[in-house]
Coordinates of N, CA and C and ligand atoms in Angstrom, one line a residue:
M1 N 25.3 -4.3 -12.5 CA 24.1 -5.0 -11.6 C 24.0 -4.4 -10.3
S2 N 22.9 -4.0 -9.8 CA 22.9 -3.4 -8.4 C 22.4 -4.9 -7.7
P3 N 22.8 -4.5 -6.3 CA 22.7 -5.6 -5.5 C 21.0 -6.1 -5.4
L4 N 20.0 -5.5 -5.6 CA 18.7 -5.7 -5.4 C 18.2 -6.7 -7.0
S5 N 19.1 -6.2 -7.9 CA 18.4 -6.9 -9.3 C 19.0 -8.3 -9.3
S6 N 20.0 -8.6 -8.5 CA 20.5 -10.1 -8.4 C 19.6 -11.0 -7.8
C7 N 18.7 -10.5 -7.1 CA 17.6 -11.3 -6.0 C 16.2 -11.2 -6.9
I8 N 16.1 -10.6 -8.1 CA 15.0 -10.8 -8.8 C 14.7 -12.0 -9.7
Y9 N 13.7 -12.7 -9.5 CA 13.5 -13.9 -10.1 C 12.4 -13.7 -11.1
N10 N 12.6 -14.7 -12.3 CA 11.6 -14.5 -13.3 C 10.6 -15.7 -13.4
K11 N 9.4 -15.3 -12.9 CA 8.5 -16.1 -12.5 C 8.2 -17.3 -13.6
T12 N 8.7 -16.8 -15.0 CA 8.3 -17.6 -16.0 C 8.9 -19.0 -16.0
S13 N 10.0 -19.2 -15.2 CA 10.9 -20.0 -15.1 C 10.1 -21.0 -14.0
M14 N 9.3 -20.7 -13.1 CA 8.8 -21.4 -11.8 C 7.9 -22.1 -12.1
Q15 N 7.7 -23.5 -11.4 CA 6.9 -24.5 -11.5 C 5.5 -24.1 -10.5
S16 N 6.1 -23.5 -9.4 CA 5.0 -23.6 -8.3 C 3.9 -22.6 -8.7
R17 N 2.9 -22.6 -9.4 CA 1.7 -21.8 -10.0 C 0.5 -22.6 -9.1
I18 N -0.3 -21.7 -9.2 CA -1.5 -22.1 -8.2 C -2.7 -21.5 -9.1
T19 N -4.1 -22.2 -8.8 CA -5.3 -21.7 -9.6 C -6.2 -20.8 -8.7
P20 N -7.1 -20.2 -9.2 CA -7.7 -19.2 -8.0 C -8.2 -20.4 -7.1
Q21 N -9.0 -21.4 -7.6 CA -9.7 -22.4 -7.1 C -8.9 -23.1 -5.8
E22 N -7.5 -23.3 -6.1 CA -6.6 -24.0 -5.1 C -6.6 -22.8 -4.1
C23 N -6.2 -21.4 -4.6 CA -6.0 -20.2 -3.8 C -7.1 -20.1 -2.8
A24 N -8.7 -20.2 -3.3 CA -9.7 -20.2 -2.5 C -9.7 -21.1 -1.4
Q25 N -9.4 -22.6 -1.6 CA -9.4 -23.6 -0.8 C -8.1 -23.4 0.1
M26 N -7.1 -22.9 0.0 CA -6.1 -22.6 0.9 C -6.6 -21.4 2.0
L27 N -7.3 -20.4 1.5 CA -7.7 -19.4 2.1 C -9.0 -19.9 3.1
I28 N -9.8 -20.8 2.6 CA -10.6 -21.5 3.4 C -10.0 -22.3 4.4
A29 N -9.1 -22.9 4.2 CA -8.5 -24.0 5.3 C -7.6 -23.3 6.3
A30 N -7.2 -21.7 5.9 CA -6.4 -21.2 6.6 C -6.9 -20.4 7.7
E31 N -6.1 -20.1 8.9 CA -6.7 -19.5 10.1 C -6.2 -18.1 10.4
R32 N -4.9 -18.0 10.2 CA -4.3 -16.6 10.3 C -3.6 -16.0 8.8
V33 N -4.8 -15.5 8.1 CA -4.2 -15.1 6.7 C -3.6 -13.5 6.8
V34 N -2.8 -13.3 6.1 CA -2.1 -12.0 6.3 C -1.7 -11.4 4.9
A35 N -2.3 -10.2 4.3 CA -2.0 -9.8 3.0 C -1.0 -8.8 3.1
M36 N -0.3 -8.8 2.0 CA 1.0 -7.4 1.9 C 0.4 -7.0 0.5
T37 N 0.4 -5.7 0.2 CA -0.2 -5.1 -1.0 C 0.8 -4.0 -1.2
G38 N 1.1 -3.9 -2.9 CA 2.0 -2.7 -3.1 C 1.5 -2.4 -4.3
A39 N 1.9 -1.2 -4.8 CA 1.5 -0.5 -6.1 C 0.5 -1.1 -7.0
G40 N 0.9 -2.4 -7.3 CA 0.3 -3.0 -8.4 C -1.1 -3.4 -8.0
I41 N -1.7 -3.1 -6.8 CA -2.9 -3.4 -6.3 C -3.9 -2.1 -6.8
S42 N -3.4 -0.7 -6.8 CA -3.9 0.6 -7.0 C -3.9 0.9 -8.4
T43 N -2.8 0.3 -9.3 CA -2.7 0.8 -10.7 C -3.9 0.7 -11.5
A44 N -4.7 -0.5 -11.3 CA -5.8 -0.8 -12.0 C -7.0 -0.1 -11.4
A45 N -6.8 0.7 -10.5 CA -7.9 2.0 -10.1 C -7.5 3.1 -10.4
G46 N -6.5 3.2 -11.1 CA -6.0 4.5 -11.7 C -5.1 5.3 -10.9
V47 N -4.6 4.9 -9.9 CA -3.4 5.4 -9.0 C -2.3 5.2 -10.0
P48 N -1.5 6.6 -10.2 CA -0.6 6.5 -11.2 C 0.8 6.2 -10.3
D49 N 1.3 5.2 -11.0 CA 2.7 4.6 -10.2 C 3.5 6.3 -10.0
F50 N 4.0 6.6 -9.1 CA 4.6 7.6 -9.0 C 5.9 7.8 -9.9
R51 N 6.4 6.6 -10.1 CA 7.6 6.8 -11.0 C 7.5 6.2 -12.2
G52 N 6.5 5.8 -12.7 CA 6.2 5.3 -13.8 C 6.2 6.1 -15.0
P53 N 6.0 5.8 -16.2 CA 5.9 7.1 -17.3 C 4.8 7.9 -17.0
K54 N 3.7 7.4 -16.5 CA 2.4 8.4 -16.4 C 2.4 8.9 -15.0
G55 N 3.5 8.6 -14.1 CA 3.3 9.0 -12.7 C 3.6 10.6 -12.5
L56 N 2.9 11.0 -11.4 CA 3.0 12.3 -11.0 C 4.2 13.0 -11.0
Y57 N 5.2 12.2 -10.7 CA 6.4 12.7 -10.6 C 6.7 13.2 -11.9
V58 N 6.5 12.5 -13.1 CA 6.9 12.8 -14.3 C 6.0 13.9 -15.2
T59 N 4.6 13.6 -15.0 CA 3.7 14.3 -15.7 C 3.6 15.8 -14.9
R60 N 3.8 15.9 -13.8 CA 3.7 17.3 -13.1 C 5.0 17.7 -12.8
R61 N 5.9 16.9 -13.0 CA 7.5 17.4 -12.8 C 8.0 17.7 -11.4
Y62 N 7.1 16.9 -10.6 CA 7.7 16.8 -9.1 C 8.8 16.4 -8.8
D63 N 9.6 16.8 -8.1 CA 11.0 16.1 -7.7 C 10.7 15.3 -6.5
P64 N 10.6 13.9 -6.2 CA 10.3 13.0 -5.0 C 11.2 13.5 -4.0
E65 N 12.6 13.8 -4.4 CA 13.4 13.8 -3.5 C 13.2 15.1 -2.6
T66 N 12.5 16.1 -3.5 CA 12.2 17.3 -2.4 C 10.8 17.2 -1.9
V67 N 9.8 16.7 -2.6 CA 8.6 16.6 -2.0 C 8.3 15.7 -0.8
F68 N 9.0 14.5 -0.9 CA 9.1 13.9 0.5 C 10.1 13.6 1.3
D69 N 10.8 15.0 1.2 CA 12.1 15.1 2.2 C 11.5 15.8 3.3
I70 N 11.9 15.1 4.7 CA 11.2 15.8 5.7 C 11.8 17.2 6.2
D71 N 13.2 17.5 5.8 CA 14.0 18.7 5.9 C 13.5 19.8 5.1
A72 N 13.1 19.3 3.8 CA 12.8 20.3 2.9 C 11.3 20.9 3.1
F73 N 10.4 19.8 3.6 CA 9.0 20.0 4.0 C 9.0 20.8 5.3
L74 N 9.9 20.8 6.2 CA 10.0 21.6 7.4 C 10.4 23.0 7.1
H75 N 11.3 23.1 6.0 CA 11.8 24.3 5.8 C 10.9 25.0 4.6
D76 N 10.2 24.3 3.7 CA 9.2 24.9 3.1 C 8.2 23.9 2.7
P77 N 7.1 23.8 3.2 CA 6.1 22.7 2.9 C 5.3 23.0 1.7
E78 N 5.4 24.0 1.0 CA 4.4 24.3 -0.3 C 4.7 23.5 -1.3
P79 N 5.9 22.9 -1.7 CA 5.9 22.1 -2.8 C 5.2 20.7 -2.4
F80 N 5.2 20.1 -1.3 CA 4.6 19.0 -0.7 C 3.1 19.2 -1.1
Y81 N 2.7 20.4 -0.4 CA 1.2 20.6 -0.6 C 0.7 20.7 -2.1
D82 N 1.6 21.3 -2.8 CA 1.2 21.5 -4.3 C 1.1 19.9 -4.8
F83 N 1.9 19.2 -4.6 CA 1.9 17.4 -5.1 C 0.6 17.2 -4.2
T84 N 0.3 17.4 -2.9 CA -0.6 16.8 -2.3 C -2.2 17.1 -3.1
R85 N -2.0 18.2 -3.2 CA -3.4 18.7 -3.9 C -3.7 17.8 -5.3
D86 N -2.8 17.8 -6.1 CA -2.9 16.9 -7.3 C -3.2 15.5 -7.1
F87 N -2.5 14.9 -6.0 CA -2.5 13.5 -5.7 C -4.1 13.3 -5.4
L88 N -4.4 14.1 -4.3 CA -5.7 14.1 -4.0 C -6.9 14.3 -4.9
S89 N -6.4 15.3 -5.8 CA -7.4 15.2 -7.1 C -7.8 13.9 -8.0
V90 N -6.6 13.2 -8.1 CA -6.4 12.1 -8.7 C -7.2 11.0 -7.8
V91 N -7.0 11.0 -6.4 CA -7.6 9.9 -5.7 C -9.1 10.2 -5.6
D92 N -9.5 11.5 -5.7 CA -11.0 11.7 -5.6 C -11.7 11.1 -6.8
T93 N -11.1 10.7 -8.2 CA -11.9 10.2 -9.2 C -11.7 8.6 -9.2
I94 N -11.2 8.1 -8.3 CA -10.8 6.6 -8.5 C -11.5 5.9 -7.1
E95 N -12.0 4.4 -7.4 CA -12.4 3.6 -6.3 C -11.5 2.5 -6.0
P96 N -11.7 2.1 -4.9 CA -11.1 0.7 -4.6 C -11.4 -0.5 -5.7
T97 N -10.4 -1.1 -5.8 CA -10.5 -2.2 -6.9 C -11.4 -3.5 -6.4
V98 N -11.6 -4.5 -7.4 CA -11.9 -5.7 -7.0 C -11.1 -6.2 -6.0
T99 N -9.8 -6.1 -5.9 CA -9.0 -6.8 -5.1 C -9.1 -6.5 -3.7
H100 N -9.1 -4.8 -3.6 CA -9.5 -4.1 -2.3 C -10.5 -4.5 -1.7
Q101 N -11.6 -4.7 -2.6 CA -12.9 -5.0 -2.0 C -13.0 -6.5 -1.4
F102 N -12.3 -7.3 -2.3 CA -12.2 -8.8 -2.1 C -11.3 -8.8 -0.5
L103 N -10.3 -8.2 -0.2 CA -9.8 -8.2 1.1 C -10.6 -7.7 2.2
A104 N -11.4 -6.6 1.8 CA -12.0 -6.3 3.1 C -13.2 -7.2 3.4
R105 N -13.7 -7.8 2.3 CA -14.8 -8.8 2.4 C -14.3 -10.0 3.3
L106 N -13.2 -10.4 2.9 CA -12.2 -11.3 3.5 C -12.0 -11.2 5.2
E107 N -11.7 -10.0 5.5 CA -11.4 -9.4 6.8 C -12.9 -9.5 7.6
R108 N -14.0 -8.9 6.9 CA -15.5 -9.0 7.6 C -15.8 -10.4 7.9
E109 N -15.4 -11.6 6.9 CA -15.8 -12.8 7.3 C -14.9 -13.4 8.3
G110 N -14.0 -12.7 8.7 CA -12.9 -13.3 9.8 C -11.9 -14.0 9.2
E111 N -11.7 -13.9 7.8 CA -10.6 -14.9 7.3 C -9.3 -14.1 7.2
L112 N -9.4 -13.0 7.5 CA -8.1 -12.1 7.1 C -7.7 -11.4 8.3
R113 N -6.5 -11.4 8.9 CA -6.0 -10.8 9.9 C -5.8 -9.5 9.8
C114 N -5.1 -9.1 8.7 CA -4.7 -7.6 8.7 C -4.1 -7.6 7.0
V115 N -4.2 -6.2 6.5 CA -3.5 -6.0 5.3 C -2.2 -4.9 5.9
V116 N -1.1 -5.5 5.1 CA 0.0 -4.6 5.3 C 0.4 -3.9 4.0
T117 N 0.3 -2.7 3.8 CA 0.5 -2.3 2.7 C 1.5 -1.0 2.5
Q118 N 2.2 -1.0 1.3 CA 3.3 -0.2 0.9 C 2.6 1.2 0.3
N119 N 1.4 1.4 0.1 CA 0.7 2.3 -0.7 C 0.3 3.5 0.4
I120 N 0.4 4.8 0.0 CA -0.2 5.7 0.8 C -1.7 6.2 0.3
D121 N -2.4 5.5 -0.8 CA -3.5 6.2 -1.2 C -4.6 5.7 -0.5
F122 N -4.7 5.0 0.5 CA -5.8 4.5 1.6 C -6.8 4.0 0.9
L123 N -6.7 3.3 -0.1 CA -7.8 2.6 -1.0 C -8.3 1.4 -0.1
H124 N -7.4 0.7 1.0 CA -7.9 -0.4 1.5 C -9.0 0.3 2.8
Q125 N -8.6 1.3 3.2 CA -9.6 1.9 4.2 C -10.9 2.2 3.5
R126 N -10.7 2.8 2.4 CA -12.0 3.4 1.8 C -12.8 1.9 1.2
A127 N -12.3 1.0 1.2 CA -12.8 -0.2 0.7 C -13.6 -0.9 2.0
G128 N -13.1 -0.5 3.2 CA -13.7 -1.3 4.3 C -12.8 -2.0 5.3
S129 N -11.6 -2.2 4.7 CA -10.4 -2.5 5.5 C -10.5 -2.1 6.8
E130 N -10.4 -2.6 8.2 CA -10.2 -1.9 9.4 C -8.8 -2.2 10.1
N131 N -8.1 -3.2 9.6 CA -7.0 -3.6 10.4 C -5.8 -3.4 9.2
V132 N -5.4 -2.1 9.1 CA -4.5 -1.8 8.1 C -3.1 -1.4 8.3
I133 N -2.1 -1.8 8.2 CA -0.7 -1.4 8.7 C 0.0 -0.9 7.6
S134 N -0.1 0.7 7.4 CA 0.6 1.4 6.3 C 1.9 1.3 6.6
V135 N 2.8 0.8 6.0 CA 4.4 0.8 6.6 C 5.0 2.3 5.9
H136 N 4.5 2.7 5.0 CA 4.7 4.0 4.4 C 3.9 5.1 4.8
G137 N 3.0 4.7 5.7 CA 2.0 5.9 6.1 C 1.1 6.0 4.9
D138 N 0.1 6.8 5.2 CA -0.9 7.4 4.2 C -1.4 8.7 4.7
Y139 N -2.5 9.0 3.8 CA -3.2 10.4 4.0 C -4.2 10.2 5.0
W140 N -4.7 9.1 5.5 CA -6.0 8.7 6.0 C -5.8 9.5 7.5
T141 N -4.7 9.8 8.1 CA -4.7 10.5 9.4 C -3.8 11.5 8.9
S142 N -3.7 12.6 9.8 CA -2.7 13.9 10.0 C -2.5 14.4 11.2
R143 N -1.4 15.2 11.6 CA -1.4 15.5 12.9 C -0.8 17.0 12.7
C144 N -0.9 17.7 13.8 CA -0.1 19.0 14.0 C 1.1 18.7 14.5
L145 N 2.3 19.4 14.0 CA 3.5 18.9 14.5 C 3.8 19.7 15.7
R146 N 3.0 20.8 16.0 CA 3.5 21.6 17.1 C 2.5 20.8 18.6
C147 N 1.4 20.7 18.4 CA 0.5 20.3 19.7 C 0.0 18.9 19.4
G148 N 0.1 18.3 18.3 CA -0.3 16.8 18.1 C -1.6 16.5 17.9
L149 N -2.4 17.4 17.6 CA -3.8 17.5 17.3 C -3.9 16.5 16.0
E150 N -4.6 15.2 15.9 CA -4.8 14.4 15.2 C -6.1 14.8 14.1
S151 N -6.1 14.5 12.9 CA -7.0 14.9 12.0 C -7.5 13.7 11.3
D152 N -8.8 13.5 11.0 CA -9.2 12.5 10.1 C -8.9 12.8 8.5
F153 N -9.2 12.3 7.7 CA -8.8 12.4 6.2 C -9.8 13.7 5.7
Q154 N -11.1 13.6 6.1 CA -12.1 15.0 5.7 C -11.6 16.1 6.2
A155 N -11.4 16.3 7.5 CA -10.6 17.5 8.0 C -9.4 18.0 7.3
F156 N -8.6 16.8 7.0 CA -7.4 17.4 6.4 C -7.8 17.9 5.0
K157 N -8.4 17.1 4.3 CA -8.7 17.5 2.9 C -9.3 18.8 2.8
D158 N -10.4 19.2 3.7 CA -11.1 20.7 3.8 C -9.8 21.6 4.3
R159 N -8.8 21.3 5.1 CA -7.8 22.5 5.2 C -6.8 22.4 4.0
V160 N -6.9 21.6 3.3 CA -5.7 21.6 2.1 C -6.4 22.3 0.9
E161 N -7.7 22.3 0.9 CA -8.5 23.2 -0.1 C -8.7 24.3 0.3
A162 N -8.4 24.8 1.5 CA -8.9 26.1 2.1 C -7.7 26.9 2.0
A163 N -6.6 26.2 2.2 CA -5.1 27.1 2.3 C -3.9 26.5 1.6
T164 N -3.1 27.3 1.0 CA -1.9 26.9 0.4 C -1.2 25.7 1.3
V165 N -1.0 26.2 2.5 CA -0.3 25.5 3.3 C -1.4 25.4 4.9
P166 N -1.8 24.0 5.0 CA -2.7 24.0 6.2 C -2.1 24.2 7.5
H167 N -2.8 24.7 8.3 CA -2.3 25.0 9.8 C -3.3 24.6 10.6
C168 N -2.8 24.1 11.8 CA -3.6 23.6 13.0 C -4.8 24.8 13.6
P169 N -5.9 24.4 13.7 CA -6.9 25.1 14.1 C -7.0 25.6 15.6
D170 N -5.9 24.9 16.3 CA -5.8 25.1 17.8 C -4.7 26.0 18.1
C171 N -3.6 25.4 17.5 CA -2.3 26.4 17.8 C -1.4 26.8 16.7
D172 N -2.2 26.9 15.4 CA -1.4 27.6 14.2 C -0.1 26.5 13.8
G173 N 0.1 25.7 14.3 CA 1.3 24.8 13.9 C 1.0 24.0 12.6
L174 N 2.1 23.8 11.7 CA 2.1 23.1 10.6 C 1.4 21.5 10.7
I175 N 0.7 21.4 9.6 CA 0.2 20.1 9.5 C 0.7 19.0 8.6
K176 N 1.0 18.1 9.1 CA 1.7 17.1 8.2 C 0.7 15.6 8.4
P177 N 0.5 15.3 6.8 CA -0.3 13.9 6.8 C 0.6 12.8 7.6
D178 N 0.3 11.3 7.9 CA 1.2 10.4 8.4 C 1.6 9.7 7.4
V179 N 2.1 10.5 6.2 CA 3.0 9.7 5.1 C 4.4 9.8 5.7
V180 N 4.9 8.6 5.5 CA 6.4 8.6 5.9 C 7.2 9.1 4.6
F181 N 7.8 10.2 5.2 CA 8.8 11.1 4.3 C 10.5 10.2 4.3
F182 N 11.1 10.6 3.2 CA 12.4 10.2 3.3 C 13.3 10.8 4.6
G183 N 14.1 10.2 5.4 CA 14.5 10.5 6.6 C 13.5 10.3 7.5
E184 N 12.4 9.6 7.6 CA 11.7 9.4 8.7 C 11.9 7.9 8.8
A185 N 11.4 7.2 9.9 CA 11.1 5.9 10.0 C 9.9 5.2 9.6
V186 N 9.8 4.1 9.0 CA 8.7 3.4 8.4 C 8.1 3.1 9.6
K187 N 6.6 2.6 9.5 CA 5.6 2.5 10.6 C 5.3 1.1 10.7
G188 N 4.9 0.6 11.9 CA 4.2 -0.5 12.2 C 5.1 -1.8 11.6
M189 N 6.4 -1.9 11.3 CA 7.3 -2.9 10.9 C 7.3 -3.9 12.1
D190 N 7.3 -3.6 13.1 CA 7.5 -4.6 14.3 C 6.2 -5.5 14.4
Q191 N 5.0 -4.8 14.3 CA 3.5 -5.2 14.5 C 3.4 -6.2 13.0
A192 N 3.9 -5.9 11.7 CA 3.8 -6.3 10.4 C 4.7 -7.5 10.5
A193 N 5.9 -7.8 11.1 CA 6.6 -8.8 11.1 C 6.1 -10.0 12.3
A194 N 5.3 -9.2 13.3 CA 4.9 -10.2 14.4 C 3.9 -11.0 13.5
E195 N 2.8 -10.1 12.8 CA 1.5 -10.8 12.1 C 2.0 -11.9 11.1
V196 N 2.9 -11.5 10.2 CA 3.7 -12.4 9.4 C 4.2 -13.7 9.8
T197 N 4.9 -13.5 11.0 CA 5.6 -14.9 11.4 C 4.6 -15.6 12.1
E198 N 3.3 -15.0 12.5 CA 2.4 -16.2 13.2 C 1.3 -16.4 12.1
A199 N 1.4 -16.0 10.9 CA 0.4 -16.4 9.9 C 0.4 -17.7 9.3
D200 N -0.4 -18.4 9.1 CA -0.6 -19.7 8.4 C -0.8 -19.5 7.0
L201 N -1.1 -18.4 6.5 CA -1.0 -18.1 4.8 C -0.7 -16.8 4.7
M202 N -0.1 -16.3 3.7 CA 0.5 -15.1 3.3 C 0.1 -14.8 2.0
L203 N -0.6 -13.5 1.6 CA -0.7 -13.2 0.3 C 0.0 -12.1 0.0
V204 N 0.8 -11.9 -1.1 CA 1.9 -10.7 -1.6 C 1.0 -10.2 -3.0
L205 N 0.3 -9.0 -2.8 CA -0.3 -8.6 -4.2 C 0.2 -7.5 -4.4
G206 N 0.6 -7.4 -6.1 CA 1.0 -6.1 -6.6 C 2.1 -5.6 -6.1
S207 N 3.1 -6.6 -5.4 CA 4.3 -5.9 -5.2 C 5.5 -6.6 -5.7
S208 N 6.5 -5.7 -6.5 CA 7.8 -6.4 -6.8 C 8.8 -7.0 -5.8
L209 N 8.4 -6.5 -4.5 CA 9.2 -6.8 -3.2 C 10.7 -6.1 -3.6
T210 N 10.8 -5.1 -4.1 CA 12.1 -4.6 -4.3 C 12.3 -3.3 -3.2
V211 N 10.9 -2.7 -2.5 CA 11.2 -1.7 -1.7 C 11.4 -2.1 -0.2
Y212 N 12.7 -2.1 0.4 CA 12.9 -2.4 1.6 C 12.4 -1.5 2.8
P213 N 12.2 -1.5 3.9 CA 12.2 -3.1 4.6 C 11.2 -3.8 4.3
A214 N 9.8 -3.0 3.9 CA 8.7 -4.1 3.5 C 9.0 -5.3 2.7
A215 N 9.9 -5.4 1.8 CA 10.1 -6.5 0.8 C 10.6 -7.6 1.8
S216 N 11.4 -7.2 2.8 CA 11.8 -8.4 3.8 C 10.5 -9.3 4.2
L217 N 9.3 -8.7 4.5 CA 8.2 -9.5 5.3 C 8.1 -10.9 4.6
P218 N 8.0 -11.2 3.4 CA 7.4 -12.5 3.0 C 8.5 -13.5 3.1
A219 N 9.9 -13.1 3.5 CA 10.7 -14.0 3.6 C 10.8 -14.6 5.3
M220 N 10.0 -13.7 6.2 CA 9.9 -14.1 7.4 C 8.9 -14.9 7.8
A221 N 7.9 -15.2 6.5 CA 6.7 -16.2 6.8 C 7.1 -17.5 7.0
R222 N 6.6 -18.2 8.1 CA 6.6 -19.6 8.2 C 5.6 -20.6 7.7
C223 N 5.0 -20.0 6.7 CA 3.6 -20.6 6.2 C 3.8 -20.4 4.5
P224 N 2.7 -21.2 4.0 CA 2.9 -20.6 2.5 C 2.6 -19.2 2.0
V225 N 3.2 -18.9 1.1 CA 3.0 -17.7 0.4 C 2.6 -17.8 -0.9
I226 N 1.6 -16.7 -1.1 CA 0.9 -16.8 -2.5 C 1.3 -15.4 -3.0
V227 N 2.2 -15.3 -4.2 CA 2.4 -14.0 -4.7 C 1.7 -13.9 -6.0
V228 N 0.9 -12.8 -6.0 CA 0.3 -12.4 -7.3 C 0.8 -11.3 -7.8
N229 N 1.4 -11.1 -9.0 CA 1.9 -10.2 -9.3 C 2.5 -9.9 -10.8
R230 N 2.3 -8.9 -11.6 CA 2.8 -9.0 -12.9 C 3.9 -8.3 -12.9
G231 N 4.8 -9.5 -13.7 CA 6.2 -9.2 -13.6 C 7.3 -9.7 -12.4
P232 N 8.3 -9.7 -12.7 CA 9.4 -10.4 -11.6 C 9.1 -9.8 -10.4
V233 N 9.5 -10.9 -9.5 CA 9.1 -10.5 -8.1 C 10.6 -11.1 -7.1
G234 N 10.9 -10.1 -6.4 CA 12.3 -10.2 -5.4 C 12.3 -11.1 -4.3
L235 N 11.5 -12.4 -4.7 CA 11.4 -13.6 -3.5 C 11.8 -14.9 -4.2
A236 N 12.6 -15.6 -3.6 CA 13.3 -16.7 -4.2 C 12.2 -17.7 -4.1
P237 N 12.2 -18.7 -5.2 CA 11.2 -20.0 -5.1 C 11.5 -21.2 -4.0
G238 N 10.3 -21.6 -3.9 CA 10.5 -22.4 -2.5 C 9.3 -23.4 -2.6
P239 N 9.4 -24.6 -1.6 CA 8.3 -25.3 -1.9 C 7.0 -24.8 -1.4
D240 N 7.0 -23.8 -0.5 CA 5.8 -23.4 0.2 C 5.4 -22.1 -0.7
R241 N 6.1 -21.7 -1.7 CA 6.1 -20.4 -2.5 C 5.2 -20.6 -3.7
F242 N 4.1 -19.8 -3.7 CA 3.2 -20.0 -5.1 C 3.2 -18.5 -5.8
F243 N 3.5 -18.6 -7.2 CA 3.8 -17.2 -8.0 C 2.7 -17.2 -9.0
V244 N 1.8 -16.3 -9.4 CA 0.8 -16.1 -10.4 C 1.2 -14.8 -11.0
D245 N 1.4 -15.0 -12.2 CA 1.7 -13.5 -12.9 C 0.3 -13.3 -13.9
E246 N -0.7 -12.9 -13.2 CA -1.8 -12.6 -13.8 C -2.6 -11.3 -13.2
D247 N -3.6 -10.8 -14.0 CA -4.2 -9.7 -13.6 C -4.9 -10.0 -12.1
L248 N -4.7 -8.9 -11.3 CA -4.9 -9.0 -9.8 C -6.6 -9.3 -9.7
D249 N -7.3 -8.3 -10.4 CA -8.7 -8.1 -10.2 C -9.3 -9.5 -10.9
E250 N -8.8 -9.8 -11.9 CA -9.5 -11.0 -12.7 C -9.1 -12.2 -11.6
F251 N -8.0 -12.4 -11.1 CA -7.6 -13.6 -10.3 C -8.6 -13.7 -9.1
F252 N -8.6 -12.5 -8.6 CA -9.4 -12.6 -7.2 C -11.0 -12.5 -7.1
Q253 N -11.4 -12.0 -8.4 CA -12.9 -12.1 -8.9 C -13.2 -13.7 -8.8
T254 N -12.2 -14.4 -9.5 CA -12.4 -15.9 -9.5 C -12.5 -16.6 -8.1
V255 N -11.4 -16.0 -7.2 CA -11.1 -16.6 -5.9 C -12.2 -16.3 -5.0
G256 N -12.9 -15.1 -5.2 CA -13.9 -14.6 -4.4 C -15.3 -15.4 -4.8
A257 N -15.4 -15.7 -6.1 CA -16.6 -16.6 -6.7 C -16.7 -18.0 -6.1
A258 N -15.2 -18.5 -5.9 CA -15.2 -20.1 -5.6 C -15.3 -20.0 -4.0
M259 N -15.1 -18.8 -3.4 CA -15.4 -18.9 -1.9 C -16.7 -18.4 -1.6
K260 N -17.5 -18.0 -2.4 CA -18.8 -17.4 -2.1 C -18.9 -16.4 -1.3
I261 N -17.9 -15.4 -1.5 CA -17.9 -14.3 -0.7 C -17.7 -13.0 -1.4
Ligands
ZN1 ZN1 -1.4 22.5 16.9

């Protein structure tokens, strides 16, 4: 048994359940809500779980150890850009889910401080969320590794479509999206930790809480934590912890209706 599997709890044995109506009431009463999201929020949109049976790594036979390794990328960026073209063609065909849109509305209504996400698919930004902390980075921004020129997603996409390996229009340096590779530090963890410790309600959506360091965030919360995820989650039960093993979109469709947003 791995050290991680020993801290996975089976929610079916838990008593701390919560209805969408109760979740709505807690959201309305709270003043500093922070949401954290993982792969489960995007699978309903059609983003393949990279490591799942239908994941890009499997169907297209990419080796994640090579594709996302920073040294391998600097030596030969072509495998990463082959993967990226496939990934972006998948992202082109999908839309943010009901839950992505619910979180964006919650932020617009002034009810949500920020979204901390482990996903690199930038569906939160596409849904309209503005305060997004992507701890594993994402494709939303990219930069030239030589002169630092920053580009938005559309400029990056245009360059990826125009060349096998995109280079900077100013200095011809190699361009890299702001995705966190193996061998690179995660982004925004200090900011995410500060938001979580100051929150008065935390939502954890579509994450099994097994990928660290992001998985350590819910344990830092000094407030009620509502976990909505299909399957077991690596967070111990507690008096202020609520677990929902239901479809995210169905759950938040009802929460949104109850909140009239
Ligand atoms: Zn440059």
